């Protein structure tokens, strides 16, 4: 307890793979107070903007509270019996491979373990895959090829000790802000050099010594150039290379790649190679820019080759480091959640491993071939091979490549089950059966973060309605399918003990993953389990791997692979002349099922956008704030233009987050081709091709409302505010009666209405009041609407006689768009402080206002603002 007398629960943040510890405290009214855990080794009390706002996301307004069958609420007994019967019938009639599970890094390890056991051990198919296939499957493949196991060699402490950190395809500042702040702290303490390798200039470049804006997909060519430079510069560790196989072939391939295009100048390549060659302690952090590629596994191995050739691996301050995007993506890898793996890093295609798992589970058989990976799985749904599909805590109708085709496939599947916390997702709306699952603050179990640290997630809120833990739902279906004894679990700790015991068998096979030291854990010990890094066995606890040159291939040696540059699968053409890059933004996560509930997080970037270079915008007659249409061979999207030098000419960037629930014309994965890495099966999400054109709307609009609105336009994007919602709108057909349209859109037939409409200019302003306060307001123009959006978003529910003007009174404060989400500080507030207080640095702005002093992910934007304001002052 703290000073309030209310109990404090230690748990883990449910967002990215950093695995930050959080302290949770119920407010007694269904809400939650959240702060960082100062004792957790992943974050030492620091949280990012998303973690800080977790308390705003636990409301029940969108929760699924009871099972539904064909849209009708029903009992658990009816729903689960239907699921068990339909899966059993499908398997009996069409074989085990006619069924599939598509699961998620949102599952806890115990949930994941039961799902994997049910499918691979008792259904008899390996058709279980996870949305982690979209994030880090290439890293898994690269690790297994090089090390003989999916082993992450290093730890977060290596960031503290490194002399050089290379960020490859990783916007660490926005996607893993707590790790980025750890890196900046190390830089401040002992001068760590930072290199960012990314086609796009991101927030991570703000603190970098070097930004290499390479050509998309050319990472292999660059790291092959580095391998040659390491050889030429005498930086090889000959003794360590003796613990590897394949060095000569890898070096020959690297020499052959020396003329392959990277988009970089020779001076840039030489400077990077010189820094790497002459720095002993190097950590290479990589993420989706490496993994999400048709050459993803080769990119990973090109990086690993350089670390293996120099022995810069497994030592303090050294090593390659894949940072994951979900809280339990690592746990999914460990339990065998991927279609080509068994639990505990055991190999599906190894007969001895299969027999060991079969006997341990008491299963009849374990499949001897990999199941369908994510892209192949949904293609099998589309062509009818898969007839029963269970989707758990993920939204593939939005997040899969060729999302329109995936949505249509799910809709046509004979039987689809979705387990989730809400029925309001693109995917959940397609289900025959919806099962209400417990949310993160209501669940107990474990997760594993990017550096192999296992942490407890603990419930602090009661599960609402009829929601149940995922392991409990899965186990009940297993029992109803006739596998009773194997799924007779009564608690999470029983599952964890079984999982830890199975890992001991992996340890006996000489594998890396071993939790056998926890196989006898009691319920009270499990309840109090502190964060710890695996392995946890009699032979070894935690620590780094591979400093001793011992690997997990049968001969104990690592493999250096001969890899060569290959272009992206999609080729540029006159019809599709732009390369599409996709990724995350600072304050949103995945498909916004959780983050979109937070007004604070929704205020930073409230609308989907496309970044386009000024030269391309000029050529295409696109102005700032125009709407832009992107067209690819597989789909279209409409987005707001952000004209910026952050992207290179011929390239565009679009965030991944928006869905049919909040911006149906902006589902970016409808544009992304389903081309995959042949080894990892991971799709190429960062190199599709598109055409770009200005979207010519008949009118543009902006609206605010106390309640959910019902747009019916070609383009709309809705975001949560502290007073309700706000929306950007655009239509292709003229509207003749804006007063009537506003009443329809805001579902306010009886509200008092005031309007100012100029039909000759195509403009309209409509406000509706109810019970003496503003209910909603709509502003329309033939061009993108010029009103004070952030001011208007504060008005619903208040007495607002001047709302029709669309701007604040002259004497009213106007903080402007939110820049620092942690503390809700607007751009205008920061500009005013710079101008009136003479603030000259990001640090002094932080001291005066607090902006940038929590997670720090807004600091690059503060720096850009400071650079923009200071020249303006000098000119005046």
Coordinates of C-alpha atoms in Angstrom, one line a residue, residues 229-760:
X229 CA 35.8 -3.4 -44.2
X230 CA 36.2 -5.5 -41.0
X231 CA 38.4 -7.9 -43.0
X232 CA 40.4 -5.1 -44.7
X233 CA 40.8 -3.2 -41.4
X234 CA 42.1 -6.2 -39.4
X235 CA 39.2 -6.2 -37.0
X236 CA 38.4 -9.9 -37.3
X237 CA 38.6 -12.1 -34.2
X238 CA 40.3 -15.2 -35.7
X239 CA 39.9 -17.3 -32.6
X240 CA 36.2 -16.6 -32.4
X241 CA 35.8 -17.3 -36.2
X242 CA 37.2 -20.7 -35.4
X243 CA 34.0 -21.4 -33.4
X244 CA 32.0 -20.7 -36.6
X245 CA 31.4 -22.3 -40.0
X246 CA 30.9 -20.5 -43.3
X247 CA 33.1 -17.5 -42.9
X248 CA 34.9 -17.8 -46.3
X249 CA 31.6 -18.1 -48.2
X250 CA 30.1 -15.2 -46.3
X251 CA 33.1 -13.0 -47.1
X252 CA 33.1 -14.0 -50.7
X253 CA 29.4 -13.1 -51.0
X254 CA 30.1 -9.8 -49.3
X255 CA 32.9 -9.0 -51.8
X256 CA 30.4 -9.8 -54.6
X257 CA 28.0 -7.3 -53.1
X258 CA 30.5 -4.4 -53.0
X259 CA 29.0 -2.7 -56.0
X260 CA 25.3 -3.3 -55.1
X261 CA 23.3 -0.1 -54.7
X262 CA 22.6 1.3 -51.2
X263 CA 21.6 4.9 -52.0
X264 CA 24.5 6.1 -49.8
X265 CA 27.6 7.9 -50.9
X266 CA 31.0 6.2 -50.6
X267 CA 31.9 8.8 -47.9
X268 CA 28.9 7.8 -45.8
X269 CA 29.7 4.1 -46.1
X270 CA 33.3 4.7 -45.3
X271 CA 32.5 6.8 -42.2
X272 CA 30.1 4.1 -40.9
X273 CA 32.5 1.3 -41.5
X274 CA 35.4 3.1 -39.9
X275 CA 33.3 3.8 -36.8
X276 CA 32.3 0.2 -36.5
X277 CA 35.8 -1.2 -37.3
X278 CA 37.4 1.0 -34.7
X279 CA 34.9 0.7 -31.8
X280 CA 35.3 -2.4 -29.6
X281 CA 31.9 -2.4 -27.9
X282 CA 29.1 -2.3 -30.5
X283 CA 25.4 -3.1 -30.1
X284 CA 23.3 -3.3 -33.2
X285 CA 19.6 -2.8 -32.4
X286 CA 17.2 -3.8 -35.2
X287 CA 13.5 -4.0 -35.6
X288 CA 10.8 -4.0 -38.3
X289 CA 12.8 -2.1 -40.9
X290 CA 15.0 -5.2 -41.0
X291 CA 12.4 -7.9 -40.3
X292 CA 9.5 -6.8 -42.5
X293 CA 11.2 -7.7 -45.8
X294 CA 11.3 -10.4 -48.4
X295 CA 15.0 -10.5 -47.5
X296 CA 14.4 -10.1 -43.8
X297 CA 16.2 -13.3 -42.6
X298 CA 19.2 -12.5 -44.8
X299 CA 19.3 -8.9 -43.4
X300 CA 19.4 -10.4 -39.9
X301 CA 22.2 -12.8 -40.8
X302 CA 24.2 -10.0 -42.5
X303 CA 24.1 -8.2 -39.2
X304 CA 25.0 -11.4 -37.2
X305 CA 27.9 -12.1 -39.6
X306 CA 29.6 -8.9 -38.6
X307 CA 29.2 -9.6 -34.9
X308 CA 30.3 -13.2 -35.2
X309 CA 33.4 -12.2 -37.3
X310 CA 34.6 -9.8 -34.7
X311 CA 33.6 -11.8 -31.6
X312 CA 31.5 -8.8 -30.5
X313 CA 28.7 -10.9 -29.1
X314 CA 27.7 -12.1 -25.7
X315 CA 30.1 -9.7 -24.0
X316 CA 29.2 -6.6 -22.0
X317 CA 28.3 -3.8 -24.4
X318 CA 28.4 -6.0 -27.5
X319 CA 26.0 -7.9 -29.6
X320 CA 23.0 -7.9 -32.1
X321 CA 19.7 -7.1 -30.4
X322 CA 16.3 -7.6 -31.9
X323 CA 13.7 -5.5 -30.1
X324 CA 10.2 -6.9 -30.3
X325 CA 6.9 -5.0 -30.7
X326 CA 4.5 -6.8 -28.3
X327 CA 4.6 -7.4 -24.6
X328 CA 4.8 -11.2 -25.1
X329 CA 6.1 -11.7 -28.6
X330 CA 9.1 -13.5 -26.9
X331 CA 6.8 -15.6 -24.8
X332 CA 5.0 -16.7 -28.0
X333 CA 8.3 -17.8 -29.5
X334 CA 9.2 -19.7 -26.3
X335 CA 5.9 -21.7 -26.2
X336 CA 5.9 -22.5 -29.9
X337 CA 3.2 -20.1 -31.0
X338 CA 4.7 -20.0 -34.5
X339 CA 3.5 -22.6 -37.0
X340 CA 7.0 -23.9 -37.5
X341 CA 8.1 -24.4 -33.9
X342 CA 7.4 -26.7 -30.9
X343 CA 7.3 -25.4 -27.4
X344 CA 10.4 -24.5 -25.5
X345 CA 12.5 -24.0 -28.7
X346 CA 12.1 -27.6 -29.6
X347 CA 12.1 -28.3 -33.3
X348 CA 8.9 -29.5 -35.0
X349 CA 10.9 -31.3 -37.7
X350 CA 13.1 -33.1 -35.3
X351 CA 11.7 -36.6 -34.6
X352 CA 13.3 -36.9 -31.2
X353 CA 11.8 -33.6 -30.1
X354 CA 8.4 -34.5 -31.4
X355 CA 8.4 -37.8 -29.5
X356 CA 9.5 -36.0 -26.3
X357 CA 6.7 -33.5 -26.6
X358 CA 4.1 -36.1 -27.5
X359 CA 5.0 -38.3 -24.6
X360 CA 5.1 -35.3 -22.2
X361 CA 1.7 -34.1 -23.2
X362 CA 0.2 -37.6 -23.5
X363 CA -0.9 -36.7 -27.0
X364 CA -1.7 -39.2 -29.7
X365 CA 0.5 -37.5 -32.3
X366 CA 2.4 -34.3 -32.9
X367 CA 2.5 -33.0 -36.5
X368 CA 5.7 -33.7 -38.4
X369 CA 5.6 -30.7 -40.7
X370 CA 5.2 -26.9 -40.2
X371 CA 1.7 -25.5 -40.3
X372 CA 0.6 -22.5 -42.4
X373 CA 2.3 -19.3 -41.6
X374 CA 0.1 -16.2 -41.3
X375 CA -0.1 -15.1 -44.9
X376 CA -0.5 -18.6 -46.2
X377 CA -3.1 -19.3 -43.4
X378 CA -5.5 -16.6 -44.6
X379 CA -4.9 -17.6 -48.2
X380 CA -6.0 -21.1 -47.2
X381 CA -9.1 -19.5 -45.5
X382 CA -9.8 -17.7 -48.8
X383 CA -9.6 -20.8 -50.9
X384 CA -11.6 -23.0 -48.5
X385 CA -8.8 -25.3 -47.2
X386 CA -9.4 -23.9 -43.7
X387 CA -13.0 -24.2 -42.6
X388 CA -12.8 -23.5 -38.9
X389 CA -10.8 -20.5 -37.6
X390 CA -10.2 -19.2 -34.1
X391 CA -8.7 -15.6 -33.9
X392 CA -7.5 -14.5 -30.4
X393 CA -6.7 -10.9 -29.5
X394 CA -5.6 -9.7 -32.9
X395 CA -7.2 -7.8 -35.8
X396 CA -6.1 -9.4 -39.1
X397 CA -8.8 -7.8 -41.2
X398 CA -6.8 -4.6 -40.7
X399 CA -3.2 -5.7 -39.9
X400 CA -2.5 -8.4 -42.5
X401 CA -1.1 -7.5 -45.9
X402 CA -3.8 -7.3 -48.6
X403 CA -6.2 -6.6 -45.8
X404 CA -9.2 -6.3 -48.1
X405 CA -8.7 -9.8 -49.3
X406 CA -8.1 -11.1 -45.7
X407 CA -11.3 -9.4 -44.5
X408 CA -13.3 -11.0 -47.3
X409 CA -11.7 -14.4 -46.6
X410 CA -12.7 -14.2 -42.9
X411 CA -16.2 -13.1 -43.8
X412 CA -16.6 -16.2 -46.1
X413 CA -15.1 -18.7 -43.7
X414 CA -17.7 -21.4 -42.7
X415 CA -17.0 -21.0 -39.0
X416 CA -15.0 -18.1 -37.3
X417 CA -14.5 -17.6 -33.6
X418 CA -13.0 -14.4 -32.2
X419 CA -11.9 -14.1 -28.6
X420 CA -11.3 -10.4 -27.6
X421 CA -12.1 -7.8 -25.1
X422 CA -14.4 -5.9 -27.5
X423 CA -16.7 -6.7 -30.4
X424 CA -15.9 -3.4 -32.0
X425 CA -13.0 -4.3 -34.3
X426 CA -13.0 -5.0 -38.0
X427 CA -12.3 -8.6 -37.3
X428 CA -14.7 -9.2 -34.5
X429 CA -17.6 -7.9 -36.6
X430 CA -17.0 -10.9 -39.0
X431 CA -17.2 -13.6 -36.3
X432 CA -19.9 -16.3 -36.0
X433 CA -19.0 -16.6 -32.3
X434 CA -17.6 -13.8 -30.1
X435 CA -16.0 -14.8 -26.7
X436 CA -15.4 -12.2 -24.1
X437 CA -11.9 -12.4 -22.7
X438 CA -10.3 -10.7 -19.7
X439 CA -8.2 -7.6 -20.4
X440 CA -4.7 -7.0 -19.3
X441 CA -5.5 -5.5 -15.9
X442 CA -7.8 -8.4 -15.1
X443 CA -5.4 -11.2 -16.0
X444 CA -2.7 -13.2 -14.2
X445 CA 0.3 -14.8 -15.8
X446 CA 3.7 -14.1 -17.2
X447 CA 5.3 -12.3 -20.2
X448 CA 8.8 -12.3 -21.6
X449 CA 10.4 -9.1 -22.9
X450 CA 13.0 -8.5 -25.5
X451 CA 16.0 -9.3 -23.3
X452 CA 14.5 -12.6 -22.0
X453 CA 13.2 -11.2 -18.7
X454 CA 10.1 -13.0 -17.5
X455 CA 7.8 -10.7 -15.5
X456 CA 4.5 -11.3 -13.8
X457 CA 1.3 -9.7 -15.0
X458 CA -1.2 -9.5 -12.2
X459 CA -4.9 -8.7 -12.0
X460 CA -5.9 -5.5 -10.3
X461 CA -9.4 -5.1 -11.6
X462 CA -12.3 -7.7 -11.6
X463 CA -13.2 -9.2 -14.9
X464 CA -16.4 -7.4 -16.0
X465 CA -19.6 -9.2 -17.0
X466 CA -18.9 -12.8 -18.1
X467 CA -15.3 -12.2 -19.3
X468 CA -12.9 -15.1 -18.7
X469 CA -9.1 -15.7 -19.0
X470 CA -8.0 -17.0 -22.4
X471 CA -6.3 -20.1 -21.0
X472 CA -9.6 -21.0 -19.2
X473 CA -11.6 -20.6 -22.5
X474 CA -9.2 -22.7 -24.5
X475 CA -8.9 -25.4 -21.8
X476 CA -12.7 -25.7 -21.6
X477 CA -12.9 -26.2 -25.3
X478 CA -10.2 -28.8 -25.1
X479 CA -12.2 -30.7 -22.5
X480 CA -15.4 -30.5 -24.5
X481 CA -13.5 -31.8 -27.5
X482 CA -12.7 -34.9 -25.5
X483 CA -9.2 -34.1 -24.3
X484 CA -10.2 -33.7 -20.7
X485 CA -7.2 -34.9 -18.7
X486 CA -4.7 -32.9 -20.8
X487 CA -6.6 -29.6 -20.1
X488 CA -7.7 -30.1 -16.5
X489 CA -6.1 -26.9 -15.3
X490 CA -7.4 -24.9 -12.4
X491 CA -5.1 -22.0 -12.3
X492 CA -2.3 -20.2 -14.1
X493 CA 0.4 -21.6 -11.9
X494 CA -0.5 -25.2 -12.9
X495 CA 0.1 -24.3 -16.5
X496 CA 3.4 -22.5 -15.7
X497 CA 4.7 -25.5 -13.8
X498 CA 3.9 -27.8 -16.7
X499 CA 5.5 -25.4 -19.1
X500 CA 8.7 -25.1 -16.9
X501 CA 8.9 -28.9 -16.7
X502 CA 8.7 -29.3 -20.4
X503 CA 11.5 -26.7 -20.8
X504 CA 13.6 -29.0 -18.7
X505 CA 13.4 -31.6 -21.5
X506 CA 14.6 -28.9 -23.9
X507 CA 17.5 -28.4 -21.6
X508 CA 18.3 -32.1 -21.7
X509 CA 18.5 -31.8 -25.4
X510 CA 21.1 -29.1 -24.9
X511 CA 18.9 -26.2 -25.9
X512 CA 19.0 -22.7 -24.6
X513 CA 15.5 -22.4 -23.2
X514 CA 15.3 -24.0 -19.7
X515 CA 13.0 -22.9 -16.9
X516 CA 13.2 -26.2 -15.1
X517 CA 14.4 -24.4 -11.9
X518 CA 10.8 -23.1 -11.7
X519 CA 9.0 -26.4 -12.4
X520 CA 8.3 -26.9 -8.7
X521 CA 7.1 -23.4 -8.1
X522 CA 4.3 -23.1 -5.5
X523 CA 1.2 -20.9 -5.8
X524 CA 2.6 -18.4 -3.3
X525 CA 6.0 -18.3 -5.0
X526 CA 4.3 -17.8 -8.4
X527 CA 2.2 -14.9 -6.9
X528 CA 5.4 -13.3 -5.7
X529 CA 7.6 -14.1 -8.6
X530 CA 10.1 -11.3 -9.3
X531 CA 11.4 -10.4 -12.8
X532 CA 14.1 -12.8 -13.9
X533 CA 15.9 -13.5 -17.1
X534 CA 16.0 -17.1 -18.5
X535 CA 17.5 -19.6 -18.5
X536 CA 16.5 -20.6 -14.9
X537 CA 18.0 -24.1 -14.3
X538 CA 20.4 -25.9 -12.1
X539 CA 23.1 -25.5 -14.8
X540 CA 22.6 -21.8 -15.6
X541 CA 20.7 -18.7 -14.6
X542 CA 20.2 -15.6 -16.8
X543 CA 23.2 -13.8 -18.3
X544 CA 24.4 -13.4 -21.8
X545 CA 24.9 -16.1 -24.4
X546 CA 27.8 -16.9 -26.7
X547 CA 30.8 -15.2 -25.1
X548 CA 32.3 -18.6 -24.8
X549 CA 31.8 -19.5 -28.5
X550 CA 29.4 -22.3 -27.7
X551 CA 26.3 -22.5 -29.9
X552 CA 23.3 -24.8 -30.3
X553 CA 24.0 -26.4 -33.7
X554 CA 25.0 -30.1 -33.3
X555 CA 28.7 -29.4 -33.6
X556 CA 28.5 -26.5 -31.2
X557 CA 29.6 -23.9 -33.8
X558 CA 27.8 -20.9 -35.2
X559 CA 27.0 -20.5 -38.8
X560 CA 28.0 -17.5 -40.9
X561 CA 25.7 -17.3 -43.9
X562 CA 26.6 -16.2 -47.4
X563 CA 23.9 -13.6 -48.1
X564 CA 23.5 -11.3 -51.0
X565 CA 21.4 -8.2 -51.8
X566 CA 18.0 -8.7 -53.4
X567 CA 15.6 -5.9 -54.4
X568 CA 12.2 -5.7 -52.8
X569 CA 9.6 -8.0 -54.4
X570 CA 7.4 -5.2 -55.7
X571 CA 9.0 -3.3 -58.5
X572 CA 8.5 0.4 -59.2
X573 CA 6.8 1.2 -62.5
X574 CA 5.2 4.2 -64.3
X575 CA 1.9 3.1 -62.9
X576 CA 3.2 2.7 -59.3
X577 CA 6.2 5.0 -59.1
X578 CA 6.4 5.4 -55.3
X579 CA 7.8 3.1 -52.6
X580 CA 5.5 2.8 -49.6
X581 CA 7.0 2.6 -46.1
X582 CA 4.7 1.9 -43.1
X583 CA 5.2 2.1 -39.3
X584 CA 4.1 3.3 -36.0
X585 CA 3.5 6.8 -34.5
X586 CA 4.5 7.9 -31.1
X587 CA 1.3 7.7 -29.1
X588 CA -0.7 4.9 -30.9
X589 CA -0.2 1.2 -31.0
X590 CA -1.3 -1.6 -33.4
X591 CA -4.9 -1.1 -34.5
X592 CA -5.7 1.3 -31.6
X593 CA -8.1 -1.0 -29.8
X594 CA -6.7 0.3 -26.6
X595 CA -4.8 3.5 -27.3
X596 CA -7.7 5.1 -29.2
X597 CA -9.7 5.1 -25.9
X598 CA -7.3 7.6 -24.4
X599 CA -8.1 11.3 -25.2
X600 CA -4.5 12.2 -24.2
X601 CA -2.9 9.8 -26.8
X602 CA -5.4 10.7 -29.5
X603 CA -4.5 14.4 -29.3
X604 CA -1.0 14.2 -30.7
X605 CA -1.7 12.9 -34.2
X606 CA -5.5 12.7 -34.5
X607 CA -5.8 11.8 -38.1
X608 CA -4.1 9.3 -40.5
X609 CA -1.6 10.9 -42.8
X610 CA 1.0 10.3 -45.5
X611 CA 4.4 11.8 -45.5
X612 CA 5.5 13.0 -48.9
X613 CA 8.6 14.9 -50.0
X614 CA 8.2 18.5 -51.0
X615 CA 9.5 17.9 -54.6
X616 CA 7.0 15.1 -55.1
X617 CA 4.2 17.2 -53.6
X618 CA 5.0 20.1 -55.9
X619 CA 5.1 17.8 -58.9
X620 CA 1.7 16.3 -58.0
X621 CA 0.1 19.7 -57.1
X622 CA -0.4 18.6 -53.5
X623 CA -0.6 21.3 -50.8
X624 CA -0.2 21.0 -47.1
X625 CA -3.4 19.6 -45.5
X626 CA -4.7 18.3 -48.8
X627 CA -6.2 14.8 -48.9
X628 CA -4.1 12.3 -50.9
X629 CA -5.2 9.1 -52.5
X630 CA -2.8 6.2 -52.6
X631 CA -3.4 3.3 -54.9
X632 CA -1.6 0.0 -55.1
X633 CA -2.3 -3.2 -57.0
X634 CA -4.2 -4.5 -54.0
X635 CA -6.1 -1.5 -52.6
X636 CA -6.6 2.2 -52.0
X637 CA -6.3 4.6 -49.1
X638 CA -7.1 8.3 -48.5
X639 CA -4.9 10.2 -46.1
X640 CA -3.9 13.7 -45.0
X641 CA -0.8 15.1 -46.7
X642 CA 2.2 15.9 -44.5
X643 CA 4.8 17.5 -46.7
X644 CA 8.2 16.9 -45.2
X645 CA 11.9 16.3 -45.9
X646 CA 11.8 13.3 -43.5
X647 CA 11.1 11.1 -46.5
X648 CA 13.2 10.9 -49.6
X649 CA 11.8 11.7 -53.1
X650 CA 9.9 8.8 -54.6
X651 CA 9.0 7.4 -51.1
X652 CA 6.0 7.9 -48.9
X653 CA 5.3 6.9 -45.3
X654 CA 2.0 6.0 -43.8
X655 CA 1.2 4.8 -40.2
X656 CA -0.4 1.4 -39.6
X657 CA -2.9 2.2 -36.9
X658 CA -6.2 3.3 -38.4
X659 CA -9.1 0.9 -39.0
X660 CA -12.6 0.6 -40.3
X661 CA -13.8 1.6 -36.8
X662 CA -12.2 5.1 -36.9
X663 CA -11.0 5.8 -40.5
X664 CA -12.2 3.2 -42.9
X665 CA -10.6 4.9 -46.0
X666 CA -7.1 4.8 -44.3
X667 CA -6.5 1.1 -43.7
X668 CA -2.9 1.1 -45.0
X669 CA -2.5 -2.7 -45.1
X670 CA -5.0 -2.8 -47.9
X671 CA -2.1 -1.3 -49.9
X672 CA 0.6 -3.8 -48.8
X673 CA 1.3 -6.8 -51.0
X674 CA 1.4 -10.2 -49.4
X675 CA 5.0 -10.9 -50.6
X676 CA 6.9 -12.8 -47.9
X677 CA 10.5 -13.8 -46.9
X678 CA 10.9 -17.4 -48.2
X679 CA 12.6 -18.5 -45.0
X680 CA 10.7 -16.7 -42.3
X681 CA 7.3 -16.2 -43.9
X682 CA 7.3 -12.6 -42.7
X683 CA 5.6 -10.2 -45.1
X684 CA 7.3 -7.2 -46.7
X685 CA 5.4 -4.4 -45.1
X686 CA 7.8 -1.6 -45.9
X687 CA 8.4 -1.7 -49.6
X688 CA 5.2 -2.0 -51.5
X689 CA 4.6 0.3 -54.5
X690 CA 1.8 2.9 -54.9
X691 CA 0.5 5.7 -57.1
X692 CA -0.1 9.0 -55.4
X693 CA -2.6 11.6 -56.4
X694 CA -4.5 14.5 -54.9
X695 CA -8.0 13.5 -53.6
X696 CA -10.4 16.0 -55.0
X697 CA -13.2 16.4 -52.5
X698 CA -16.4 18.4 -53.1
X699 CA -16.2 19.6 -49.5
X700 CA -14.1 19.3 -46.4
X701 CA -15.3 19.3 -42.8
X702 CA -14.4 19.3 -39.2
X703 CA -16.7 18.3 -36.4
X704 CA -16.8 17.9 -32.6
X705 CA -19.5 16.1 -30.5
X706 CA -20.3 14.9 -27.0
X707 CA -21.4 11.6 -28.5
X708 CA -20.2 9.2 -31.1
X709 CA -21.1 10.5 -34.5
X710 CA -22.2 8.7 -37.6
X711 CA -20.4 10.0 -40.7
X712 CA -21.5 8.9 -44.1
X713 CA -18.8 10.4 -46.3
X714 CA -16.0 9.3 -48.6
X715 CA -13.4 10.1 -46.0
X716 CA -13.7 10.4 -42.2
X717 CA -11.4 10.0 -39.3
X718 CA -12.7 10.1 -35.7
X719 CA -10.6 10.6 -32.5
X720 CA -11.5 10.5 -28.9
X721 CA -11.3 13.8 -26.9
X722 CA -11.8 14.6 -23.2
X723 CA -15.2 16.0 -24.1
X724 CA -16.3 13.4 -26.6
X725 CA -15.0 13.0 -30.2
X726 CA -13.6 15.0 -33.0
X727 CA -13.6 14.2 -36.7
X728 CA -12.1 15.1 -40.0
X729 CA -14.5 14.7 -43.0
X730 CA -14.6 15.0 -46.7
X731 CA -17.2 14.2 -49.3
X732 CA -17.4 13.8 -53.1
X733 CA -21.1 14.6 -53.4
X734 CA -22.6 18.1 -52.7
X735 CA -24.8 18.4 -49.6
X736 CA -27.9 20.6 -50.1
X737 CA -29.1 20.8 -46.5
X738 CA -26.3 21.1 -43.9
X739 CA -28.7 21.6 -41.0
X740 CA -30.4 18.3 -41.7
X741 CA -27.0 16.5 -42.3
X742 CA -25.7 17.8 -39.0
X743 CA -28.8 16.5 -37.1
X744 CA -28.4 13.1 -38.8
X745 CA -24.6 12.9 -38.2
X746 CA -24.8 13.8 -34.6
X747 CA -28.1 11.9 -34.0
X748 CA -29.6 15.0 -32.4
X749 CA -33.0 15.5 -33.9
X750 CA -34.3 17.7 -31.0
X751 CA -31.2 19.8 -30.3
X752 CA -31.4 23.6 -30.7
X753 CA -29.6 24.5 -33.9
X754 CA -27.8 27.6 -35.1
X755 CA -26.0 27.9 -38.4
X756 CA -24.3 30.2 -40.8
X757 CA -24.4 28.8 -44.4
X758 CA -23.0 30.5 -47.5
X759 CA -24.1 28.3 -50.4
X760 CA -22.3 30.5 -52.9

